[in-house]
Coordinates of C-alpha atoms in Angstrom, one line a residue:
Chain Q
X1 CA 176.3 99.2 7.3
X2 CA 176.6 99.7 11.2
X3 CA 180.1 100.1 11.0
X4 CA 179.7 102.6 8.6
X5 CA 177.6 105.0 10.2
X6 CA 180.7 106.0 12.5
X7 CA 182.8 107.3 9.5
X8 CA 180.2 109.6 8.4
X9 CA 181.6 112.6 9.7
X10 CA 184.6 112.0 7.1
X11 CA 182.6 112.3 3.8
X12 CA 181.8 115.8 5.0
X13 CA 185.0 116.4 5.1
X14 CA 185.8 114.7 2.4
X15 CA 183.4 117.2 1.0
X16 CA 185.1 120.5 1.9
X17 CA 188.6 119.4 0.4
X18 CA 186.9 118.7 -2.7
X19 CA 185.2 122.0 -3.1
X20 CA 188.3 123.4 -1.8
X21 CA 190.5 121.7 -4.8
X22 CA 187.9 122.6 -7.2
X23 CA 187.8 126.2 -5.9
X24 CA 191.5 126.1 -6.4
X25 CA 192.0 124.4 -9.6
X26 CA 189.0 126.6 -11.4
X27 CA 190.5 129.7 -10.2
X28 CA 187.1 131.5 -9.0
X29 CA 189.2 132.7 -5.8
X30 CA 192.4 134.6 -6.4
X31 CA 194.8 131.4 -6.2
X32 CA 197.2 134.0 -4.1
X33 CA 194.3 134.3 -1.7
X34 CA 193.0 130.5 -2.0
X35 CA 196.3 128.3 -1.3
X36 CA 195.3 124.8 -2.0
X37 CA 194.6 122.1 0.9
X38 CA 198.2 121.0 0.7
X39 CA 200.2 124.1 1.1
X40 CA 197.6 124.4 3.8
X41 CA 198.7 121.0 4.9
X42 CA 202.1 121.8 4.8
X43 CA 202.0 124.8 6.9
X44 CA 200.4 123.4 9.5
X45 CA 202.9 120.8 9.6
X46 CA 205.5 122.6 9.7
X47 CA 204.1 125.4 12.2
X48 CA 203.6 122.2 14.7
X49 CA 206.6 120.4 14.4
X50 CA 208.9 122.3 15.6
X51 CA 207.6 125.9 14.1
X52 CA 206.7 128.9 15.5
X53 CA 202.8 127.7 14.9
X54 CA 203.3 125.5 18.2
X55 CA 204.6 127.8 20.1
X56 CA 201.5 130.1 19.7
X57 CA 199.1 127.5 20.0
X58 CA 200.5 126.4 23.3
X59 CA 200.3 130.5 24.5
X60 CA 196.7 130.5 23.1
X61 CA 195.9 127.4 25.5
X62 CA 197.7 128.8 28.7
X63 CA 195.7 132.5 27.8
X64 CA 192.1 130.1 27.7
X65 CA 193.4 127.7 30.7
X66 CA 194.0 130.5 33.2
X67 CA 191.0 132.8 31.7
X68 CA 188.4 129.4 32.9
X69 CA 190.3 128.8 35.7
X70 CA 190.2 132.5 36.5
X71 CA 186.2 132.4 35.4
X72 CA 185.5 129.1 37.5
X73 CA 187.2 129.7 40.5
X74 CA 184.8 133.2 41.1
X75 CA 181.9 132.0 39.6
X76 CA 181.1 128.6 40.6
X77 CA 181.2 129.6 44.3
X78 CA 179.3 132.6 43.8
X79 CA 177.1 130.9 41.4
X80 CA 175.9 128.4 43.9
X81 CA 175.5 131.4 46.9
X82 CA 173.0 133.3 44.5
X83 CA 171.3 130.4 43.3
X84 CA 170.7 129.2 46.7
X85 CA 168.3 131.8 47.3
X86 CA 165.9 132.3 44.5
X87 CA 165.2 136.3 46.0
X88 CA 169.0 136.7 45.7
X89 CA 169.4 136.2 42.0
X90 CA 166.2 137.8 41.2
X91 CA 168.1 140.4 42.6
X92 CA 171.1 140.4 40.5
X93 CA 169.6 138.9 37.6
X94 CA 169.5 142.0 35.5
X95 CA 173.0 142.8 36.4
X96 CA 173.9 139.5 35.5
X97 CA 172.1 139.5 32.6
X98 CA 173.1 142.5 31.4
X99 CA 176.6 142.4 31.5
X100 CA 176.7 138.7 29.8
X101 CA 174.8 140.7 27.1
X102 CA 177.2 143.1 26.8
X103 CA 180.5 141.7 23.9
X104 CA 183.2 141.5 26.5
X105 CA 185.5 142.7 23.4
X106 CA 183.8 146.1 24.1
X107 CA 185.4 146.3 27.2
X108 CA 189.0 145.9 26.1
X109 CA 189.8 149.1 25.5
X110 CA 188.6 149.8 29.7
X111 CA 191.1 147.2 30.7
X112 CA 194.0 147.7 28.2
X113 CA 193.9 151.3 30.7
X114 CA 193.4 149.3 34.0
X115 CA 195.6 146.6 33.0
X116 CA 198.3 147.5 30.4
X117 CA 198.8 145.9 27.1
X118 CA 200.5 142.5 28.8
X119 CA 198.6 139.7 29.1
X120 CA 196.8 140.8 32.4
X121 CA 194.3 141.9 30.1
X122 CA 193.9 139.1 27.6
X123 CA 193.4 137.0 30.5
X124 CA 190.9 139.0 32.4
X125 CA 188.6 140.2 29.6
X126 CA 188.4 136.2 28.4
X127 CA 187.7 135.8 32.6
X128 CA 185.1 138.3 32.6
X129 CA 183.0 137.0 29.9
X130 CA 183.3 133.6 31.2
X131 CA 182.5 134.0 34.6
X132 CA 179.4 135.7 33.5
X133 CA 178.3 132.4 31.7
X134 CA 179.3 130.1 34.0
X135 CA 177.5 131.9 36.8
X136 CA 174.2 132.4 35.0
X137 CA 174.3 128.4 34.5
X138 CA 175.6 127.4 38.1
X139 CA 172.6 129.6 39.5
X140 CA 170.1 128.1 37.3
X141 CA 171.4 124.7 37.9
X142 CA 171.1 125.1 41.9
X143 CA 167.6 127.2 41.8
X144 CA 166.4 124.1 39.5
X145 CA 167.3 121.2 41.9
X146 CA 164.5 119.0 41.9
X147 CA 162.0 119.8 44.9
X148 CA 161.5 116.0 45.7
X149 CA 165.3 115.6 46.5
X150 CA 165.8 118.7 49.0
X151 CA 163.1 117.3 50.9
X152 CA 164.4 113.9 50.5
X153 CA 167.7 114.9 52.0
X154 CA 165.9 117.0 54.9
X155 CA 163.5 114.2 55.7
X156 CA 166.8 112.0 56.0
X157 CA 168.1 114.9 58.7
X158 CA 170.1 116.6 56.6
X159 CA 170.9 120.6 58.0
X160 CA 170.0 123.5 55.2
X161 CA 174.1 123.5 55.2
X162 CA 174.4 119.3 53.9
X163 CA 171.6 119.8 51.9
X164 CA 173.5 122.7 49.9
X165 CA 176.5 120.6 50.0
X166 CA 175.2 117.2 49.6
X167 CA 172.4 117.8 46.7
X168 CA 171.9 121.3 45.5
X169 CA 175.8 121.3 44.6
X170 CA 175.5 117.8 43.1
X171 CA 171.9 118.9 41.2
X172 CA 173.8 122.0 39.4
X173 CA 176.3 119.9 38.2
X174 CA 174.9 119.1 34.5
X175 CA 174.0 122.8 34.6
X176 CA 177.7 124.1 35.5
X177 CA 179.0 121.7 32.8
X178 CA 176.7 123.2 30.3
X179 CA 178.1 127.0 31.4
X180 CA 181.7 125.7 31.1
X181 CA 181.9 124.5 28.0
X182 CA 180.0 127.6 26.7
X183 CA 182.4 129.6 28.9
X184 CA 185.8 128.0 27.6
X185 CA 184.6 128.6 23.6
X186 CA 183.6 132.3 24.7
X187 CA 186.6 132.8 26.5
X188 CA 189.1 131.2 23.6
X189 CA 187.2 134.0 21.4
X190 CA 188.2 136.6 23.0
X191 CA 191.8 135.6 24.0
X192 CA 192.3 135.0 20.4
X193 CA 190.6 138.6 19.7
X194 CA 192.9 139.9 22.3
X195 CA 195.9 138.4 20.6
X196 CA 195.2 140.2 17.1
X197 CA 195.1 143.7 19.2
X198 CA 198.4 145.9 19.8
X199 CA 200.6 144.7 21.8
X200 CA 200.3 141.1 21.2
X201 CA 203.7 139.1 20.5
X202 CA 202.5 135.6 20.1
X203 CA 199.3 133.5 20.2
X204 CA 196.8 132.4 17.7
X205 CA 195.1 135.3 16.8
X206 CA 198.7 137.6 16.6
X207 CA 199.7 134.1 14.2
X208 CA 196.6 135.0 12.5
X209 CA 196.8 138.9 11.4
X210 CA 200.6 138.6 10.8
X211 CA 200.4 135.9 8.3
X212 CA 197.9 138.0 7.1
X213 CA 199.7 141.2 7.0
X214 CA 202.7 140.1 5.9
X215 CA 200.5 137.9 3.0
X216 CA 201.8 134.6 4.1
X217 CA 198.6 132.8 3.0
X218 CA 199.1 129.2 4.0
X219 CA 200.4 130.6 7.4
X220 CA 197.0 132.2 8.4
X221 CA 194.9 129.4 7.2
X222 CA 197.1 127.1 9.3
X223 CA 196.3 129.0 12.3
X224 CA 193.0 129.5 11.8
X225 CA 192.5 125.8 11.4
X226 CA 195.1 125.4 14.5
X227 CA 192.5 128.2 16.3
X228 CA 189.2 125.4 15.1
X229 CA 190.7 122.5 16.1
X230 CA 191.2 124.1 19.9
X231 CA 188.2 125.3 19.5
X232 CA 186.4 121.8 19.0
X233 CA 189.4 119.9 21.8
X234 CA 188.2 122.2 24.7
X235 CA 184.8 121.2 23.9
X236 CA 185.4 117.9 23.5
X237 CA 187.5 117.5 26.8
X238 CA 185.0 119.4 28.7
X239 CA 182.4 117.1 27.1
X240 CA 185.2 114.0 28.7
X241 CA 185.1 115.6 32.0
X242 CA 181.4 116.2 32.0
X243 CA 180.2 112.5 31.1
X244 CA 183.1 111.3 33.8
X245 CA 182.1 113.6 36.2
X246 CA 178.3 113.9 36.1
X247 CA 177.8 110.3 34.5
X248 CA 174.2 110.5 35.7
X249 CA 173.1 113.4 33.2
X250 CA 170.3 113.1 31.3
X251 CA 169.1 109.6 32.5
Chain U
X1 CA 154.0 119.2 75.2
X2 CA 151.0 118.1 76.3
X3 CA 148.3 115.8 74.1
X4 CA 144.6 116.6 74.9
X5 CA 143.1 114.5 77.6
X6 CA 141.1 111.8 76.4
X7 CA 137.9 112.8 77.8
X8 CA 138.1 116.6 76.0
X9 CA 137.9 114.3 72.8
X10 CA 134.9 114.0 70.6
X11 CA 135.2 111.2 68.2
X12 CA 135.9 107.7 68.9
X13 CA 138.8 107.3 66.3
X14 CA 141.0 109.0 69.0
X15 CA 142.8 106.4 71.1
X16 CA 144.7 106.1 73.9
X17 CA 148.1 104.6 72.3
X18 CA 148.4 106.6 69.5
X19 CA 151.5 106.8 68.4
X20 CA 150.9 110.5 66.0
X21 CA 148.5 113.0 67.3
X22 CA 147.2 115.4 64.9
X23 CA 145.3 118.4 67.3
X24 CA 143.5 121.6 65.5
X25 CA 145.2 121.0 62.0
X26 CA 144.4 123.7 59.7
X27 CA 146.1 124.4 56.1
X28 CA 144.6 126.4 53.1
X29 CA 146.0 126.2 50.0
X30 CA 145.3 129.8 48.2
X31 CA 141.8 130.4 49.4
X32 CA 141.0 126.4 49.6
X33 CA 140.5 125.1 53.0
X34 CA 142.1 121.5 53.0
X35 CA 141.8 120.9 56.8
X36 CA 140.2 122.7 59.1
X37 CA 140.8 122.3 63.0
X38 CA 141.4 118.4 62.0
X39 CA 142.0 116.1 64.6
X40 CA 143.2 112.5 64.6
X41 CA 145.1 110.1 66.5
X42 CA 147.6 107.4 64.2
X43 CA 147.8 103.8 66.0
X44 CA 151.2 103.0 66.7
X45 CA 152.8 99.5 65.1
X46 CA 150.4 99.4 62.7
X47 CA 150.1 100.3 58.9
X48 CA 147.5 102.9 58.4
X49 CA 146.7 103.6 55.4
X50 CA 144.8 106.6 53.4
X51 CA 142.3 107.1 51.1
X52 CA 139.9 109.4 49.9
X53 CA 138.9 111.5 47.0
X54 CA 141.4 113.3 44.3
X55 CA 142.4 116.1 46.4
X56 CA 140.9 116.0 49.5
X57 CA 144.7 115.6 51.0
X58 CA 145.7 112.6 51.3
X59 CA 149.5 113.4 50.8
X60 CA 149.3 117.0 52.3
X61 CA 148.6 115.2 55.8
X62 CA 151.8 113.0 55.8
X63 CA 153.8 115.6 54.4
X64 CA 152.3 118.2 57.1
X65 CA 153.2 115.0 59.6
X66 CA 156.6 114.7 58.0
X67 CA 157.1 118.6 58.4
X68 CA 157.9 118.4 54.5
X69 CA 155.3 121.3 54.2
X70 CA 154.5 123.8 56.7
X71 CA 151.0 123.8 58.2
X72 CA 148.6 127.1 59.3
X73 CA 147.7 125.5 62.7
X74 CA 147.6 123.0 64.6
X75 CA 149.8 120.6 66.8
X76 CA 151.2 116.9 65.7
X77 CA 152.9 115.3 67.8
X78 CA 154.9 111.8 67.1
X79 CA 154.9 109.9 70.5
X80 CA 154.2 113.4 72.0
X81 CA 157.7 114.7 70.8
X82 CA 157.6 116.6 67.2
X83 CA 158.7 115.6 64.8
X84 CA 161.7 117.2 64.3
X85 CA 163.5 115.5 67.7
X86 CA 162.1 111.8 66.1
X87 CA 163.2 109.9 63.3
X88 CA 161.1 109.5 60.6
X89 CA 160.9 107.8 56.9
X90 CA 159.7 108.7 54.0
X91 CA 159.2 107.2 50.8
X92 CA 158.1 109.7 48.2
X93 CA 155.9 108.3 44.8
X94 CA 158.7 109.6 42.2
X95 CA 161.5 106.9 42.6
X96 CA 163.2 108.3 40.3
X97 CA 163.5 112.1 41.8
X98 CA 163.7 111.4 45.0
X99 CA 167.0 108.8 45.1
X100 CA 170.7 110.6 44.5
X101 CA 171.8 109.3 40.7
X102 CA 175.1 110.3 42.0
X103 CA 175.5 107.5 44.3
X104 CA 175.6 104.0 43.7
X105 CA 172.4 102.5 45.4
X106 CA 174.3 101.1 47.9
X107 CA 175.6 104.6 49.2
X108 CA 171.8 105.9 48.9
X109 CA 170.6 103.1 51.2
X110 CA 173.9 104.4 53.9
X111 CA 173.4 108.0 53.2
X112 CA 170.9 108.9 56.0
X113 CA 173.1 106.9 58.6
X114 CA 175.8 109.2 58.7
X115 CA 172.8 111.7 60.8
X116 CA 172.6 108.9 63.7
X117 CA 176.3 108.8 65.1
X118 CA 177.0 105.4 65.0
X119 CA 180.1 103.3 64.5
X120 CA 181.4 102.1 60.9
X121 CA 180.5 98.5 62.4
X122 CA 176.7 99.5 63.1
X123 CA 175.9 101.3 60.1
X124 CA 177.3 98.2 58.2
X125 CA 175.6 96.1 60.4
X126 CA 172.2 97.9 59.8
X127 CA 172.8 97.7 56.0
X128 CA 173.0 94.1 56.5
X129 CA 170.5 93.6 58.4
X130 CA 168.0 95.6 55.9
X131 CA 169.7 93.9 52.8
X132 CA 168.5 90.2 54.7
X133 CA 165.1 91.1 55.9
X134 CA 164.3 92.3 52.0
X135 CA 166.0 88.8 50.7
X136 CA 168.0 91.2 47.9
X137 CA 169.1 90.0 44.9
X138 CA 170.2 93.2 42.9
X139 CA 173.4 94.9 42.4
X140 CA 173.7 97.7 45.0
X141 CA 176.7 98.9 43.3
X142 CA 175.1 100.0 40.4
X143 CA 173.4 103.4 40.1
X144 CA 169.9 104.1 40.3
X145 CA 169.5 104.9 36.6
X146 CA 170.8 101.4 36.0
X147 CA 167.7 100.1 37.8
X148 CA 164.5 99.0 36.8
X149 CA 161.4 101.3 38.5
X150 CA 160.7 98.3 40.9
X151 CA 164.3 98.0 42.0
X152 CA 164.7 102.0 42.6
X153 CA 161.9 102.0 44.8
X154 CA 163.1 98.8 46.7
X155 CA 166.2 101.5 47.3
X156 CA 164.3 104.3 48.7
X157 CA 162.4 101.9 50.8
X158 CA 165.5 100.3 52.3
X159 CA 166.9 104.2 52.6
X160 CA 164.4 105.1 54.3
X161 CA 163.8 102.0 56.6
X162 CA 168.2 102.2 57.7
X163 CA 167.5 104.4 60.0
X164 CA 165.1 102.6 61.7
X165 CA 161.9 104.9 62.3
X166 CA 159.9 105.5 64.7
X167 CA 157.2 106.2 62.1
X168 CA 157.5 105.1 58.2
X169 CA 155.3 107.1 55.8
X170 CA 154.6 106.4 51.9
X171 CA 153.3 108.9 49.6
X172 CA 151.6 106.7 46.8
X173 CA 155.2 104.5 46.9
X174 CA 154.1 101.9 44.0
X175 CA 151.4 103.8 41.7
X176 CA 154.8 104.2 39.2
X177 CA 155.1 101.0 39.2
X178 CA 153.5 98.2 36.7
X179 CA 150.9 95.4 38.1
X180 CA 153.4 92.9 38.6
X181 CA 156.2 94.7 40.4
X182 CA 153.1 96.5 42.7
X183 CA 152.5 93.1 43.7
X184 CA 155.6 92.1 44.3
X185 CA 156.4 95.5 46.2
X186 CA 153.5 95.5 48.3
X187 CA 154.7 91.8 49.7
X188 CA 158.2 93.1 50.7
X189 CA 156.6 96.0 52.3
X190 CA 154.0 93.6 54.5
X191 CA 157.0 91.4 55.0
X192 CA 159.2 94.2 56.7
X193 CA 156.2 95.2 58.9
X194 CA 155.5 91.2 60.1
X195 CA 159.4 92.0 61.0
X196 CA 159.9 95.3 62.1
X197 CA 156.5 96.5 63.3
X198 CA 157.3 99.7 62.4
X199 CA 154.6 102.2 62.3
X200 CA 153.6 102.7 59.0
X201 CA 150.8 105.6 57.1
X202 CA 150.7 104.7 53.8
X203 CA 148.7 107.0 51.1
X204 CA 147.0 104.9 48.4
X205 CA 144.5 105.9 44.9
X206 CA 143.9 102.5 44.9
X207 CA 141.2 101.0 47.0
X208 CA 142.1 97.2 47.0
X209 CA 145.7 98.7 47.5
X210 CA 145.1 100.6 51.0
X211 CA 142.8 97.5 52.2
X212 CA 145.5 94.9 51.6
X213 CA 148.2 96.1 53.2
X214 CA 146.4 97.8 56.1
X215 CA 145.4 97.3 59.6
X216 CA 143.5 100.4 59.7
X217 CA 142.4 102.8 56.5
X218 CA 141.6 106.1 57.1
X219 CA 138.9 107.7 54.3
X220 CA 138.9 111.0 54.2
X221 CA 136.1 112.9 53.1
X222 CA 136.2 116.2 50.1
X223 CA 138.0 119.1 51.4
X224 CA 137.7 120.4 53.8
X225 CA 139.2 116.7 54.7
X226 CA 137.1 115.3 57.3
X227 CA 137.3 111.5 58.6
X228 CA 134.4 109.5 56.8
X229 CA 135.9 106.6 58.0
X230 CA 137.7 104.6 60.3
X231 CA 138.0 101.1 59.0
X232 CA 139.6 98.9 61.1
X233 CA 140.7 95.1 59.0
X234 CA 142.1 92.3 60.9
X235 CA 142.7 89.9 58.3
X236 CA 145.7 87.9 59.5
X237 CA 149.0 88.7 57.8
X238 CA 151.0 87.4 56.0
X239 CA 147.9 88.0 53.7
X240 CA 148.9 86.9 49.8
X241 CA 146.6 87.5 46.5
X242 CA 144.0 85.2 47.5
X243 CA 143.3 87.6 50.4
X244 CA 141.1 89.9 48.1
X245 CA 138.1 87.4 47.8
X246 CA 138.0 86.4 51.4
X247 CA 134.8 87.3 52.5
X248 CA 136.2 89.8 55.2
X249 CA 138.3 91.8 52.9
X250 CA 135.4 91.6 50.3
X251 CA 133.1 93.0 53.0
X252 CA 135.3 96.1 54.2
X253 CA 135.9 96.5 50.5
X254 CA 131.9 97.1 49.8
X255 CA 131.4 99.2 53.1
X256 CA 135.2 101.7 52.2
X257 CA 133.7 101.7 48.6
X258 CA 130.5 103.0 50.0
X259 CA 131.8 105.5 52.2
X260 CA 134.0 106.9 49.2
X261 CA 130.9 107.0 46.6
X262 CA 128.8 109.0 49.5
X263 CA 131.7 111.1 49.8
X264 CA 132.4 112.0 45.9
X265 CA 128.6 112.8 45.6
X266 CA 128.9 115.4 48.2
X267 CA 131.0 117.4 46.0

């Protein structure tokens, strides 16, 4: 039975097909708008080997890549200044706050005037909403290092400088995992967003509203599955990284 | 900076050789007067250890002493330098908060080294050295999460013992600990002080606890903390279980005990 318990996930997705098939084979959806889990199947196939389908995927990645790297390399820093000071980030809290509140897609039209149509924008509207998330959690991740090991470290001799370095940046590291991996799924959101607006010559989301436009059916349910499945792999690498890296969290 | 003269003191718990002076201490928590121009002197290679009342602050004054929390008044001194130019231990009661998960136990037991300036060759040699004197038989490469509560605190003792103080203190270091492992903690600890002689304040809530392992105990009275006793207990070390019923220990027991009840009345 233990072996089992592993394949569990399957029978749920053994589930979907079959609702699918039935879906299909009854006729309740519009069969031109309900192509059956094959032709699905099929498309994807053929999009990733060798199709046009791969090379969008692979521009959808590189969009998301440079929008965390763009996100992390701002707000990890700044994440740990603010957060070093409790009065600091009190300070910018609201502004913080307030801006991760706000739907970064709202803001495309702003930079589409700064930036252009090219991918500049893409790339800096997925880095915007990101950063915002990733700060918020490197900040709370520093302010909440545990009391007993700051004054560990400066009982030990450590300067307010090593124990930044040597504990507060370690203590925020669970946190800053926690902010990236909700960073990377906001910021593949918007690039795909971004891909579907004018302008756009590749990508998921442009694979997405052109199979839709031009009614290829199977081709748009192939990307969007193409779209989930990068969806769950950047979680599940950042979730790789983050029991690697911070093997201590949670125990 | 100068300690008070001898014969400007008052009370004849203040000795010549101390190795902490404590002059004029005063700290209020919110309107709540913990210590109020408090003065005491700490003997110097010996374990003191503390006891008193829930909240009378017991751990405030080594943490004041450590300079872990800053105080309203007053002047402590360790071997009439403060405590920041010394080098000092500290052991703290939550194990499990106070060592670096990130590090293998091994790299928590060097960490404070790298603050002394010595040689790769002496700080290995100082690991060694500790690792000996505490006969230990655990993985050090492991991680502190790996470790059983016993073994963790073993770790912070031996972190905090590399650098060799001048003065070790423990804030309540075994009260997370089960019965067995307390036992078997408390006889490492006596074991490093036959060795080292380090001074040594230790803060106990258990009575049989701070007699055992002390040469003097301090009882402090309700706040604001006053000394209610001075308690000195000569019982030849290495002391082992049997140590409890000797009449001696059974006799400072009775007269601490009493001190403590008069004291918890009084509030």
């Amino acid at each position: 039975m233990k072996i089992g318990t592993k394949f569990y996930p399957l029978f749920g997705v053994l589930g979907l097909v079959v609702v699918w098939y039935l879906g299909v084979l009854s006729e309740i959806v519009d069969p031109i708008l309900l192509p059956s889990p094959g032709q699905t199947l099929a498309a994807i196939y053929n999009g990733m080997v060798g199709g046009e389908l791969l090379f969008d995927f692979l521009r959808t990645i590189e969009r998301t890549a440079y929008s965390i790297l763009i996100a992390s390399v701002i707000a990890i820093p700044l994440g740990i200044f603010l957060g070093s000071s409790e009065n600091l980030y009190r300070s910018v809290e609201f502004v913080v706050d307030f801006f991760r509140s706000t739907p970064a897609s709202a803001l495309f039209p702003l930079f589409l005037v700064i930036f252009g149509v090219g991918d500049q924008t893409k790339i800096l509207v997925a880095s915007f909403g990101a950063a915002l998330v990733i700060l918020f959690n490197v900040a709370y991740g520093v302010m909440n290092a545990r009391e007993t090991r700051l004054l560990a470290a400066k009982v030990m001799g450590a300067s307010r400088f090593r124990v930044l370095t040597d504990v507060m940046l370690m203590e925020s590291m669970p946190q800053t995992f926690v902010g990236l991996r909700n960073g990377v799924s906001l910021a593949l959101v918007i690039v795909i967003v971004a891909e579907m607006f004018i302008g756009s010559v590749d990508g998921l989301g442009y694979r997405v509203i052109n199979a839709q436009m031009l009614f290829q059916m199977p081709d748009m349910y192939a990307a969007i599955f193409v779209s989930g499945a990068l969806g769950y792999g950047f979680n599940l690498l950042f979730l790789t990284l983050e029991k690697r890296f911070v093997h201590w969290s949670g125990k | 900076m100068q300690v008070k003269p001898i014969e400007q003191r008052d009370a004849d718990y203040l000795m010549d050789d101390a190795h902490v002076t404590i002059r004029g201490l005063s700290k209020k928590f919110g309107d709540v007067v913990i210590y109020d121009n408090f003065d005491f002197d700490i003997p110097r290679n010996k374990i003191t250890t503390v006891f008193g009342p829930n909240g009378c602050g017991k751990s405030t004054i080594i943490n004041m002493i450590a300079d872990l929390m800053p105080r309203d008044a007053g002047e402590i001194l360790i071997n009439g330098k403060p405590v920041r130019e010394t080098r000092i231990g500290y052991v703290f009661q939550n194990y499990r908060e106070a060592l670096f998960p990130w590090l293998r136990a091994i790299d928590n037991i060097r960490y404070p080294l790298q603050f002394l300036n010595l040689s790769k060759a002496e700080q290995k040699q100082r690991v060694d050295k500790l690792v000996e004197y505490f006969g230990v038989k655990i993985d050090l490469n492991r991680y502190p999460y790996q470790m059983s509560g016993g073994q963790q605190q073993l770790v912070s003792i031996m972190r905090s013992l590399v650098v060799e103080p001048e003065v070790l203190f423990l804030d309540e270091p075994f009260s997370a600990l089960d019965y067995e492992m307390t036992l078997m903690m408390r006889d490492q600890l006596q074991k490093v002080f036959m060795e080292t002689k380090t001074t040594m304040v230790l803060v106990s809530h258990d009575l049989e606890e701070a007699i055992y392992l002390a040469d003097w105990v301090l009882l402090l009275s309700r706040h604001p903390a006053q000394v209610a006793d001075f308690v000195n207990f000569d019982l030849p070390r290495p002391r082992h279980a049997d140590s409890v019923i000797d009449p001696h220990f059974v006799e400072v027991k009775a007269s601490c005990l009493e001190t403590f009840q008069r004291e918890v009345r009084k509030g």
